[in-house]
Every structure is written in C-alpha cells, then in structure tokens.
Coordinates of C-alpha atoms and ligand atoms in Angstrom, one line a residue:
X1 CA 92.5 -4.3 -35.9
X2 CA 93.9 -7.6 -37.0
X3 CA 96.8 -7.0 -39.4
X4 CA 95.7 -9.8 -41.8
X5 CA 92.2 -8.4 -42.1
X6 CA 93.6 -5.0 -42.8
X7 CA 95.8 -6.4 -45.5
X8 CA 92.8 -8.0 -47.1
X9 CA 91.0 -4.7 -47.1
X10 CA 94.1 -3.0 -48.5
X11 CA 94.2 -5.5 -51.4
X12 CA 90.5 -4.7 -52.2
X13 CA 91.1 -1.0 -52.5
X14 CA 92.4 1.4 -55.1
X15 CA 92.5 4.1 -52.4
X16 CA 94.7 4.1 -49.4
X17 CA 94.5 3.0 -45.7
X18 CA 95.9 5.4 -43.2
X19 CA 96.6 4.2 -39.6
X20 CA 98.1 5.7 -36.4
X21 CA 101.9 5.9 -36.8
X22 CA 101.7 6.6 -40.6
X23 CA 103.3 9.9 -41.7
X24 CA 100.0 11.0 -43.2
X25 CA 97.9 10.1 -40.1
X26 CA 98.1 13.5 -38.3
X27 CA 96.8 15.6 -41.2
X28 CA 94.4 12.9 -42.3
X29 CA 92.7 12.6 -38.9
X30 CA 92.1 16.4 -38.5
X31 CA 88.8 18.0 -39.4
X32 CA 87.8 21.6 -39.9
X33 CA 87.0 22.3 -36.3
X34 CA 90.2 22.6 -34.3
X35 CA 88.3 21.7 -31.1
X36 CA 87.7 18.2 -32.4
X37 CA 90.6 15.9 -31.4
X38 CA 89.6 12.4 -32.4
X39 CA 91.9 9.5 -33.3
X40 CA 90.3 6.9 -35.6
X41 CA 91.9 3.5 -35.7
X42 CA 91.6 3.3 -39.5
X43 CA 91.0 5.9 -42.2
X44 CA 90.0 4.5 -45.6
X45 CA 90.5 7.1 -48.3
X46 CA 88.3 5.9 -51.0
X47 CA 88.7 6.7 -54.7
X48 CA 85.6 5.1 -56.1
X49 CA 82.4 3.3 -55.3
X50 CA 84.1 -0.1 -55.1
X51 CA 86.4 1.3 -52.4
X52 CA 83.3 2.5 -50.4
X53 CA 81.7 -0.9 -50.7
X54 CA 84.8 -2.6 -49.4
X55 CA 85.1 -0.1 -46.5
X56 CA 81.4 -0.5 -45.6
X57 CA 81.7 -4.3 -45.7
X58 CA 84.8 -4.2 -43.6
X59 CA 83.2 -1.9 -41.0
X60 CA 80.0 -4.0 -40.8
X61 CA 81.8 -7.4 -40.6
X62 CA 84.1 -6.1 -37.9
X63 CA 81.4 -4.2 -36.0
X64 CA 83.4 -1.0 -36.1
X65 CA 82.2 2.5 -35.1
X66 CA 82.0 4.1 -38.6
X67 CA 82.2 7.8 -39.6
X68 CA 81.6 9.1 -43.1
X69 CA 83.7 12.1 -44.0
X70 CA 82.7 14.4 -46.8
X71 CA 84.2 17.9 -46.5
X72 CA 85.1 17.4 -42.8
X73 CA 83.4 20.7 -41.9
X74 CA 80.9 19.5 -39.4
X75 CA 81.0 21.7 -36.3
X76 CA 80.4 18.8 -34.0
X77 CA 83.1 16.7 -35.7
X78 CA 80.7 14.1 -37.1
X79 CA 83.1 13.4 -40.0
X80 CA 85.4 11.4 -37.7
X81 CA 85.4 9.2 -34.6
X82 CA 87.6 7.8 -31.9
X83 CA 89.1 4.3 -32.5
X84 CA 86.7 3.2 -35.3
X85 CA 86.8 3.5 -39.1
X86 CA 86.5 6.7 -41.2
X87 CA 85.2 6.3 -44.7
X88 CA 87.1 9.3 -46.1
X89 CA 85.6 10.6 -49.4
X90 CA 87.9 13.6 -49.7
X91 CA 89.5 12.3 -53.0
X92 CA 86.2 11.5 -54.7
X93 CA 85.7 14.9 -56.4
X94 CA 84.4 14.8 -60.0
X95 CA 81.8 17.3 -61.1
X96 CA 80.0 16.9 -64.5
X97 CA 77.7 19.6 -65.9
X98 CA 74.9 18.8 -68.3
X99 CA 74.4 22.2 -69.9
X100 CA 71.4 21.2 -71.9
X101 CA 69.5 19.7 -69.1
X102 CA 70.8 22.1 -66.5
X103 CA 71.8 19.3 -64.2
X104 CA 75.1 18.7 -62.3
X105 CA 76.5 15.4 -61.2
X106 CA 78.8 15.7 -58.2
X107 CA 80.9 13.0 -56.5
X108 CA 80.3 12.4 -52.8
X109 CA 83.6 14.0 -51.5
X110 CA 83.5 17.3 -53.5
X111 CA 83.5 20.8 -51.9
X112 CA 81.1 23.5 -52.9
X113 CA 84.0 25.7 -54.3
X114 CA 84.8 22.8 -56.7
X115 CA 81.1 22.7 -57.8
X116 CA 81.0 26.5 -58.4
X117 CA 84.3 26.3 -60.4
X118 CA 82.8 23.6 -62.6
X119 CA 79.4 25.2 -63.2
X120 CA 80.3 28.9 -63.5
X121 CA 81.8 28.7 -67.1
X122 CA 78.3 27.4 -68.2
X123 CA 76.6 30.3 -66.4
X124 CA 75.0 27.8 -64.0
X125 CA 74.9 27.5 -60.2
X126 CA 73.6 24.9 -57.7
X127 CA 72.1 26.4 -54.6
X128 CA 74.6 25.8 -51.8
X129 CA 75.7 27.7 -48.7
X130 CA 77.7 30.9 -47.7
X131 CA 81.3 29.5 -47.9
X132 CA 83.0 27.4 -50.6
X133 CA 85.1 25.2 -48.4
X134 CA 82.1 23.2 -47.0
X135 CA 81.5 19.6 -48.2
X136 CA 78.7 18.9 -50.7
X137 CA 77.9 15.7 -48.8
X138 CA 77.2 16.9 -45.3
X139 CA 75.7 20.3 -46.3
X140 CA 73.3 18.6 -48.8
X141 CA 72.1 15.8 -46.6
X142 CA 71.3 18.2 -43.7
X143 CA 69.3 20.6 -46.0
X144 CA 71.6 23.3 -47.4
X145 CA 70.9 26.9 -46.6
X146 CA 72.7 29.6 -48.6
X147 CA 72.6 32.7 -50.7
X148 CA 70.1 31.2 -53.2
X149 CA 67.7 29.8 -50.7
X150 CA 65.0 32.4 -51.1
X151 CA 65.2 32.4 -54.9
X152 CA 65.8 28.7 -55.6
X153 CA 65.1 26.7 -52.3
X154 CA 67.3 24.7 -50.1
X155 CA 70.0 22.5 -51.7
X156 CA 67.8 19.4 -51.1
X157 CA 65.0 21.0 -53.0
X158 CA 67.2 20.8 -56.0
X159 CA 68.5 17.3 -55.4
X160 CA 67.3 15.0 -58.2
X161 CA 69.0 11.7 -57.3
X162 CA 71.7 10.2 -55.2
X163 CA 73.8 7.0 -55.5
X164 CA 74.0 5.4 -52.1
X165 CA 76.1 2.5 -50.7
X166 CA 73.9 1.0 -48.1
X167 CA 74.9 -0.6 -44.8
X168 CA 74.7 -4.1 -46.3
X169 CA 77.2 -3.1 -49.1
X170 CA 74.6 -2.9 -51.8
X171 CA 74.3 0.2 -54.0
X172 CA 71.1 1.9 -55.0
X173 CA 70.1 5.0 -56.9
X174 CA 67.4 7.0 -55.0
X175 CA 65.2 9.4 -56.7
X176 CA 61.5 10.4 -56.9
X177 CA 60.6 7.1 -58.6
X178 CA 63.2 4.6 -57.1
X179 CA 63.6 4.0 -53.4
X180 CA 61.4 7.1 -52.9
X181 CA 61.4 6.5 -49.1
X182 CA 65.2 6.7 -49.0
X183 CA 65.2 9.7 -51.3
X184 CA 62.8 11.5 -49.0
X185 CA 65.0 10.7 -46.0
X186 CA 68.2 11.8 -47.6
X187 CA 66.7 15.3 -48.1
X188 CA 67.4 16.5 -44.6
X189 CA 68.1 13.3 -42.6
X190 CA 71.9 13.6 -42.7
X191 CA 74.3 10.8 -43.2
X192 CA 72.1 8.2 -41.4
X193 CA 71.1 6.1 -44.4
X194 CA 74.3 5.2 -46.2
X195 CA 77.3 6.7 -48.0
X196 CA 76.3 8.9 -50.9
X197 CA 78.9 8.5 -53.6
X198 CA 77.2 10.8 -56.2
X199 CA 74.6 13.6 -56.1
X200 CA 72.6 14.9 -59.1
X201 CA 71.4 18.5 -58.7
X202 CA 69.2 20.9 -60.7
X203 CA 71.2 24.1 -61.6
X204 CA 70.1 27.6 -62.3
X205 CA 71.2 30.2 -64.8
X206 CA 72.9 32.4 -62.1
X207 CA 76.3 33.8 -63.2
X208 CA 76.6 36.8 -60.9
X209 CA 75.2 38.1 -57.7
X210 CA 74.7 41.7 -56.6
X211 CA 76.5 41.4 -53.2
X212 CA 78.2 43.2 -50.4
X213 CA 77.5 44.4 -46.9
X214 CA 75.7 47.2 -45.1
X215 CA 77.1 47.8 -41.6
X216 CA 75.6 49.9 -38.8
X217 CA 76.9 50.9 -35.3
X218 CA 75.8 48.5 -32.6
X219 CA 73.8 51.3 -31.0
X220 CA 71.4 51.0 -33.9
X221 CA 70.9 47.2 -33.5
X222 CA 67.3 47.4 -32.2
X223 CA 66.1 49.6 -35.0
X224 CA 68.0 47.7 -37.7
X225 CA 66.9 44.3 -36.6
X226 CA 63.3 45.3 -36.3
X227 CA 63.2 46.7 -39.8
X228 CA 65.1 43.7 -41.2
X229 CA 62.5 41.4 -39.6
X230 CA 59.7 42.9 -41.7
X231 CA 61.8 43.9 -44.7
X232 CA 63.3 40.5 -45.7
X233 CA 60.1 38.5 -45.5
X234 CA 58.4 41.0 -47.8
X235 CA 61.3 41.4 -50.2
X236 CA 61.2 39.8 -53.7
X237 CA 62.7 36.3 -53.6
X238 CA 65.6 37.6 -55.8
X239 CA 66.7 39.5 -52.7
X240 CA 68.8 37.7 -50.1
X241 CA 70.5 39.2 -47.1
X242 CA 71.4 37.6 -43.8
X243 CA 71.6 39.6 -40.6
X244 CA 74.8 39.4 -38.6
X245 CA 76.7 40.7 -35.6
X246 CA 80.4 40.8 -36.5
X247 CA 83.7 42.4 -35.9
X248 CA 85.0 44.2 -39.1
X249 CA 88.1 42.3 -40.1
X250 CA 91.3 44.3 -40.4
X251 CA 91.7 43.7 -44.2
X252 CA 92.3 46.2 -47.0
X253 CA 88.7 45.4 -48.1
X254 CA 87.4 47.8 -45.4
X255 CA 88.4 51.4 -44.4
X256 CA 91.0 51.3 -41.7
X257 CA 88.8 53.5 -39.5
X258 CA 86.4 50.6 -39.2
X259 CA 88.9 47.8 -38.5
X260 CA 88.0 45.7 -35.5
X261 CA 84.8 47.6 -34.9
X262 CA 81.9 45.5 -33.7
X263 CA 78.9 46.2 -35.8
X264 CA 75.5 44.7 -36.9
X265 CA 74.9 44.3 -40.6
X266 CA 73.3 42.7 -43.5
X267 CA 75.3 40.7 -46.1
X268 CA 73.4 41.0 -49.3
X269 CA 73.4 38.6 -52.3
X270 CA 70.7 39.2 -54.9
X271 CA 70.0 37.5 -58.2
X272 CA 68.7 39.5 -61.2
X273 CA 69.8 42.8 -62.6
X274 CA 72.0 44.9 -60.3
X275 CA 69.8 48.1 -60.7
X276 CA 66.8 46.1 -59.6
X277 CA 68.6 44.7 -56.6
X278 CA 69.9 48.1 -55.6
X279 CA 66.4 49.5 -55.7
X280 CA 64.8 46.5 -53.9
X281 CA 67.3 46.6 -51.0
X282 CA 67.3 50.4 -50.7
X283 CA 64.6 50.7 -48.0
X284 CA 66.7 48.5 -45.7
X285 CA 70.0 50.0 -46.6
X286 CA 68.6 53.5 -45.8
X287 CA 67.7 52.7 -42.2
X288 CA 69.4 54.8 -39.6
X289 CA 73.0 55.9 -40.4
X290 CA 75.0 53.0 -41.9
X291 CA 78.8 53.0 -41.4
X292 CA 79.4 51.3 -44.7
X293 CA 77.1 50.3 -47.5
X294 CA 78.8 48.8 -50.5
X295 CA 77.5 46.3 -53.1
X296 CA 78.6 45.3 -56.5
X297 CA 77.9 42.7 -59.2
X298 CA 80.3 39.8 -58.6
X299 CA 80.8 36.3 -60.0
X300 CA 78.9 33.8 -57.9
X301 CA 82.0 31.8 -57.1
X302 CA 83.7 34.9 -55.7
X303 CA 80.7 35.7 -53.5
X304 CA 80.5 32.1 -52.2
X305 CA 84.2 32.3 -51.2
X306 CA 84.3 35.8 -49.7
X307 CA 84.4 34.4 -46.2
X308 CA 86.8 31.5 -46.8
X309 CA 90.0 33.4 -45.9
X310 CA 88.4 34.7 -42.7
X311 CA 87.5 31.2 -41.6
X312 CA 90.4 28.8 -42.4
X313 CA 90.4 25.2 -41.1
X314 CA 91.8 24.5 -37.7
X315 CA 90.2 27.3 -35.6
X316 CA 88.3 26.6 -32.4
X317 CA 84.7 26.4 -33.3
X318 CA 81.6 26.1 -31.1
X319 CA 78.1 26.8 -32.3
X320 CA 74.5 26.5 -31.3
X321 CA 71.4 27.1 -33.4
X322 CA 67.7 27.3 -33.6
X323 CA 65.0 27.8 -36.1
X324 CA 63.0 31.0 -35.6
X325 CA 59.4 31.7 -36.7
X326 CA 58.9 35.2 -35.3
X327 CA 61.4 37.7 -34.1
X328 CA 59.7 39.5 -31.2
X329 CA 60.8 42.9 -29.8
X330 CA 61.9 41.2 -26.6
X331 CA 64.1 38.7 -28.5
X332 CA 65.6 41.6 -30.5
X333 CA 66.5 43.3 -27.2
X334 CA 68.3 40.1 -26.0
X335 CA 70.1 39.8 -29.4
X336 CA 71.4 43.3 -29.0
X337 CA 72.8 42.5 -25.6
X338 CA 74.6 39.4 -26.6
X339 CA 75.7 40.7 -30.0
X340 CA 77.5 43.5 -28.3
X341 CA 79.5 41.0 -26.3
X342 CA 81.1 39.1 -29.2
X343 CA 84.0 37.3 -27.4
X344 CA 86.5 37.3 -30.3
X345 CA 87.1 38.8 -33.7
X346 CA 85.8 35.7 -35.6
X347 CA 82.7 35.1 -33.4
X348 CA 79.4 36.0 -34.9
X349 CA 75.7 35.5 -35.0
X350 CA 73.8 35.0 -38.3
X351 CA 70.1 35.0 -39.1
X352 CA 69.5 33.3 -42.4
X353 CA 66.1 33.9 -44.1
X354 CA 64.7 30.5 -45.2
X355 CA 61.4 31.6 -46.6
X356 CA 60.6 32.2 -50.3
X357 CA 61.1 29.2 -52.5
X358 CA 62.0 27.0 -49.4
X359 CA 58.5 27.7 -48.1
X360 CA 56.9 26.3 -51.2
X361 CA 57.9 22.8 -50.1
X362 CA 55.7 21.2 -47.5
X363 CA 57.0 20.2 -44.0
X364 CA 56.4 16.5 -44.8
X365 CA 57.6 16.6 -48.4
X366 CA 61.2 16.1 -47.3
X367 CA 62.9 15.1 -44.0
X368 CA 63.7 18.8 -43.4
X369 CA 60.7 19.7 -41.3
X370 CA 60.9 23.4 -40.4
X371 CA 59.4 24.8 -43.6
X372 CA 57.3 27.1 -41.4
X373 CA 60.3 28.8 -39.9
X374 CA 61.4 32.1 -41.3
X375 CA 65.0 32.0 -40.2
X376 CA 67.8 29.7 -39.2
X377 CA 69.7 31.3 -36.4
X378 CA 73.3 30.3 -35.6
X379 CA 75.5 31.6 -32.8
X380 CA 79.1 30.9 -33.6
X381 CA 82.0 31.2 -31.2
X382 CA 85.3 31.1 -33.1
X383 CA 88.9 31.8 -32.3
X384 CA 92.3 30.6 -33.5
X385 CA 93.7 30.2 -30.0
X386 CA 92.8 27.0 -28.1
X387 CA 93.2 29.0 -24.9
X388 CA 90.1 30.9 -25.8
X389 CA 87.9 27.8 -26.3
X390 CA 86.2 28.2 -22.9
X391 CA 85.4 31.9 -23.5
X392 CA 83.8 31.4 -26.9
X393 CA 81.9 28.3 -25.7
X394 CA 80.4 30.0 -22.7
X395 CA 79.4 33.1 -24.7
X396 CA 77.8 30.9 -27.2
X397 CA 75.9 28.8 -24.7
X398 CA 74.7 31.8 -22.7
X399 CA 73.5 33.5 -25.8
X400 CA 71.7 30.4 -27.0
X401 CA 70.1 29.7 -23.6
X402 CA 68.7 33.2 -23.5
X403 CA 67.3 33.1 -27.0
X404 CA 66.1 29.5 -27.2
X405 CA 62.7 30.3 -25.5
X406 CA 61.9 32.6 -28.4
X407 CA 62.8 29.9 -31.0
X408 CA 60.6 27.5 -32.9
X409 CA 62.0 24.7 -30.8
X410 CA 64.4 22.7 -33.0
X411 CA 67.6 23.5 -34.9
X412 CA 69.1 23.0 -38.3
X413 CA 71.0 19.7 -37.9
X414 CA 74.0 21.1 -39.8
X415 CA 74.4 23.9 -37.2
X416 CA 74.4 21.6 -34.1
X417 CA 77.1 20.2 -31.9
X418 CA 76.7 16.8 -30.4
X419 CA 73.6 17.8 -28.4
X420 CA 71.7 14.5 -27.6
X421 CA 68.6 12.7 -28.9
X422 CA 66.0 15.2 -27.7
X423 CA 67.5 17.9 -29.8
X424 CA 67.7 15.6 -32.8
X425 CA 64.1 14.7 -32.4
X426 CA 63.1 18.4 -32.0
X427 CA 64.8 19.1 -35.3
X428 CA 62.8 16.5 -37.2
X429 CA 59.5 16.9 -35.3
X430 CA 56.7 14.9 -36.9
X431 CA 59.1 13.5 -39.5
X432 CA 61.2 11.7 -36.9
X433 CA 59.0 8.5 -36.7
X434 CA 59.0 8.1 -40.5
X435 CA 62.8 8.6 -40.6
X436 CA 63.2 6.0 -37.9
X437 CA 61.1 3.5 -39.9
X438 CA 63.3 4.2 -43.0
X439 CA 66.4 3.9 -40.9
X440 CA 65.2 0.4 -39.7
X441 CA 64.8 -0.6 -43.3
X442 CA 68.1 0.6 -44.7
X443 CA 70.4 0.5 -41.7
X444 CA 68.7 -1.7 -39.0
X445 CA 71.9 -2.2 -36.9
X446 CA 72.7 1.6 -36.9
X447 CA 76.1 1.1 -38.6
X448 CA 75.9 4.8 -39.6
X449 CA 75.5 6.4 -36.2
X450 CA 78.2 9.1 -36.2
X451 CA 75.8 11.8 -37.2
X452 CA 72.7 13.5 -35.7
X453 CA 71.5 10.0 -35.2
X454 CA 68.1 8.7 -36.1
X455 CA 67.8 5.5 -34.3
X456 CA 66.3 2.4 -36.0
X457 CA 63.1 1.4 -34.3
X458 CA 64.0 -0.9 -31.3
X459 CA 67.7 0.2 -31.1
X460 CA 68.7 2.0 -27.9
X461 CA 72.3 3.0 -28.5
Ligands
LIG1 C1 82.7 27.4 -42.0 C2 81.4 26.7 -42.1 C3 80.4 27.2 -42.9 C4 79.2 26.6 -43.1 N1 78.3 27.2 -43.9 C5 77.1 26.6 -44.1 C6 76.1 27.2 -45.0 O1 76.3 28.2 -45.5 N2 75.0 26.5 -45.2 C7 74.7 25.3 -44.6 O2 73.6 24.8 -44.8 N3 75.6 24.7 -43.8 C8 76.8 25.4 -43.5 N4 77.7 24.8 -42.7 C9 77.3 23.6 -42.0 C10 77.6 22.4 -42.8 O3 76.5 22.2 -43.7 C11 77.8 21.2 -42.0 O4 78.9 21.4 -41.1 C12 78.0 19.9 -42.8 O5 77.9 18.8 -41.9 C13 79.3 19.9 -43.5 O6 79.4 18.9 -44.4 P1 80.8 18.2 -44.7 O7 80.6 17.2 -45.7 O8 81.9 19.2 -44.9 O9 81.1 17.6 -43.3 P2 81.7 16.2 -42.7 O10 82.2 16.6 -41.3 O11 82.5 15.5 -43.6 O12 80.4 15.3 -42.5 C14 79.3 15.8 -41.7 C15 78.2 14.8 -41.6 O13 77.7 14.5 -42.9 C16 77.8 13.1 -43.3 N5 78.3 13.0 -44.6 C17 79.1 13.8 -45.3 N6 79.3 13.4 -46.5 C18 78.5 12.4 -46.7 C19 78.3 11.5 -47.8 N7 78.8 11.7 -49.0 N8 77.4 10.5 -47.6 C20 76.8 10.3 -46.4 N9 77.0 11.0 -45.3 C21 77.9 12.1 -45.5 C22 78.8 12.6 -42.3 O14 78.5 11.3 -41.9 C23 78.6 13.5 -41.1 O15 77.6 12.9 -40.2 C24 79.0 25.4 -42.5 C25 79.9 24.8 -41.7 C26 81.1 25.5 -41.5 C27 82.1 24.9 -40.6

C-alpha cells in the first residue's frame, strides 16, 4: 500500500496503524481461533467513530478487502483477512448504563464481560451468550444465544438502536423508526451492512442466576437426552439449561474421582428465586443416576465467565452447527455414538434451547429466520495442540454429517466456519432476498464481505 497514502490515513486518525514488521503486528493480527493464520496488510486500530470513517473511506477508495474486528472470536476467523485492511474496534469499549430507562449503550468493540461488569452494580443484565470473552459486535449482529434466551429472547430481540458507519463513509442511527430496513437486517444479518460503532440494548433486572451442572455417565445418554428433549421445552421460561457432551476438567471445582471422565450433562442457569429454580429443574435432575448435581445462586457475571478459563484464546477450534426443530430417537442414538468419541478434553457438543421468549418474535420480524427451531446445535472440536487440528476437525465433520439430515436445514451464522454461499442462504431462508436488497442499498459494491456474506443483487463475488 502506497506509503504516502498510508501517511495520509495516519494523520487522519487518533488511533494507530499496525503493519507487517511492526513490533505489535504479531499479537495484533491474531484472533481467538489458533487455526486462523491470516496476515492483513494494514490493521487500523480505531479509537472513535471518526477513525472508523477514515478507515472505511480508505478501504473503499483503495478497493481493499476489508474485515471488521469486534472481539475477534469468530470461529471461521471473519474478524481478519489476508493482505487487506482490518478495521479493529478492540479499543472502542465504553459502556453506559441508564438505570432509570433500563437501557445500556455499548461501544462497538466491547466484550460481553465488560458489559456484565458495567451493568451488574445496577442489578441489570443484557441477554448475551455463555462466555464473557466474546465480542458484543459479532455476537449481537448474528443473533445472540445465551443463558437468558428463554427468559428474555435473543440479544437482537433486545437491541434498540445501532450507530453504523456505512460503506460510503456516512453515519446513520438505525432503530425501529429510522432506517428501519437496516435495523431489521442488523438483527441477525451479521457484519454485512456497515461498522456498528455503538449498540443500545434493553436490560433486565437480573442480578443472580441459579446455576451449575448435572452430569450423568455416558451410558445414560439416551435416557437423559430423551427426557431433556421434552423437559426443556415444557419448562417455565425462567429455566435454562443446555445439554452437553463434555470431559470433566481436572480442576478443584470437581471431585478428583471425576476428573477427565467423559459425561453428558445439563448446564443450568435459571432466573428467579433459587428455591423455585431448584424445584422446577428437579424432574430433570432426578433422571437416572447423576454423577454430580450441584447448583447455587451466583452473580450473573460469574456464571457468564465460568467457561472462560477453560477456553482461552489461541486454541485450535473447528466447529459445525445446525438448527434443530425435533430431536428424534434416531438422532439421539447418533448423538450418543459421537458424543462418546469426543477427540480431546476441550471438545464438546452443546444443544442450546432457543424457544421461550425467542419464539415470540416472528421469523420475518428480524433477519434471524429460525424462530421455529427449538435448539441451536453446535459441535466443537477444540485442542491446544496444532498437531491435533486434523483429529478434532474430522471428528467434528463426521458428527455433523451424520446429524445434519435430522436438522432444520440451516445453521446459526455465528457457529459456522467459512462454509460457502449455500449454507449462508440456508441460514437466512426466506429472509435472504430481503437481506440482499438491503445490502444492495447500503453496500452495493460489497465492501463488507469478510463475513457470512449476503451478496448485493447482481454481484457475483
Ligand atoms: C469461545 C466462544 C464462545 C461463544 N459463545 C457464544 C454464545 O454463547 N452465544 C452466541 O450467540 N455466540 C457465541 N459464540 C459465537 C460468536 O457469537 C461469534 O463467534 C461472533 O462472531 C463473535 O463476535 P466477535 O465480535 O468476537 O467476532 P469477530 O471475529 O471480531 O467478528 C465476527 C464477525 O462479526 C463482524 N463484526 C464484529 N463486530 C462488528 C461491528 N462492531 N460492526 C460490524 N460488524 C462486526 C465481523 O465483521 C465479522 O464478520 C462464541 C464463540 C466462541 C469462540
């Protein structure tokens, strides 16, 4: 990239430019997934909206492949790119809580742990995910599935407005009354429409969750999964619990006798009084003979960060996903088979219930189309050692291929690798054409295409 042009860009910024050869380049180019090894030509670490405008103008004028990086957690590595320009929002972090209105304003590069930290003293929480190190930007724009989904809806169901730097460098605020088409597309359509520099969310008075796991031996998988299937969809919306295959980590949190044992389980996180949650979850916790059953009332930020130490940045990560409407006995049998073959201690399969409040939004009310699915299934191959990348990937693909015929067809965009256009279209179903029309209006040249890409009408690449 021409040195003079880069100097011009530098003089327009308050943030910094990082290039290959700079001391900070290596750490700055890395993203969460250690499998992703991309080398951008230019990283623009923005500190404010003016910096983002300058970076977008520079990328457009120079016709550069452009990635937007929020928290850098995308499994497929969509927060970076080879050769092109990364608009890095990682230093744009402010969170402002409006206690009276129960709304929260969050800068585009914040992480969910930072939001939890800021809202908790007010006794408030924004529905997010299951770990705290994920970026607000990517998680929100794809939908946002987490512990509060059944009680409060997806993260996008609680998005009130967003400030967006568009591909032409202009800035708009999208909400229900302004740029309503863009606001619709942002709620599930990913980073296709511009750089979101600020999100405004509705918050809920949730200070604690009644949380903790129930684990069963793998031999009981079929019974446990079959009961879970019926139990969770009939449970009060205050009850949340995702089903998982996992290996119990060797930490003091668990009895030594269970360390490294492969199990199936449900990780509970319920709102409302602890006694009610204990009573409501009892029928499921009493199935068969659990190896461990322990829940307690915990601060919400603690629950949201329980898995953070187990999944630090830099591990090899390969995942595949699907939405699931019905969990047949046959599918359960196949899950039991693959779940017993977890290829590493960190590998796992999760089934997240996405009914309850998330079902009260229609399938064309937001870009997130699978409102009729009951679960988001994600099969995750993870290992710290790059030598095991092949093993975790092939386990994950084999498991996915076997279960995909039982799925609803498409997947949650935030749990996908780079899987091609057909899969992207399958995820948006009937909403795809409307998204493509909105993309044509706001980003006709497809400047923002390092994402699960919605192509503007008439654009092929
Ligand atoms: C350990 C782990 C746990 C996860 N847990 C959950 C979970 O509980 N629930 C859930 O729903 N998902 C979860 N995810 C998936 C997560 O939502 C996606 O990986 C998401 O893309 C991460 O967002 P990010 O901002 O960190 O990612 P990045 O890699 O920075 O960006 C991902 C995509 O979002 C776009 N983007 C990011 N920020 C912006 C912005 N401000 N403006 C415009 N576009 C932007 C980027 O262009 C890119 O296409 C998890 C992922 C990991 C790795």
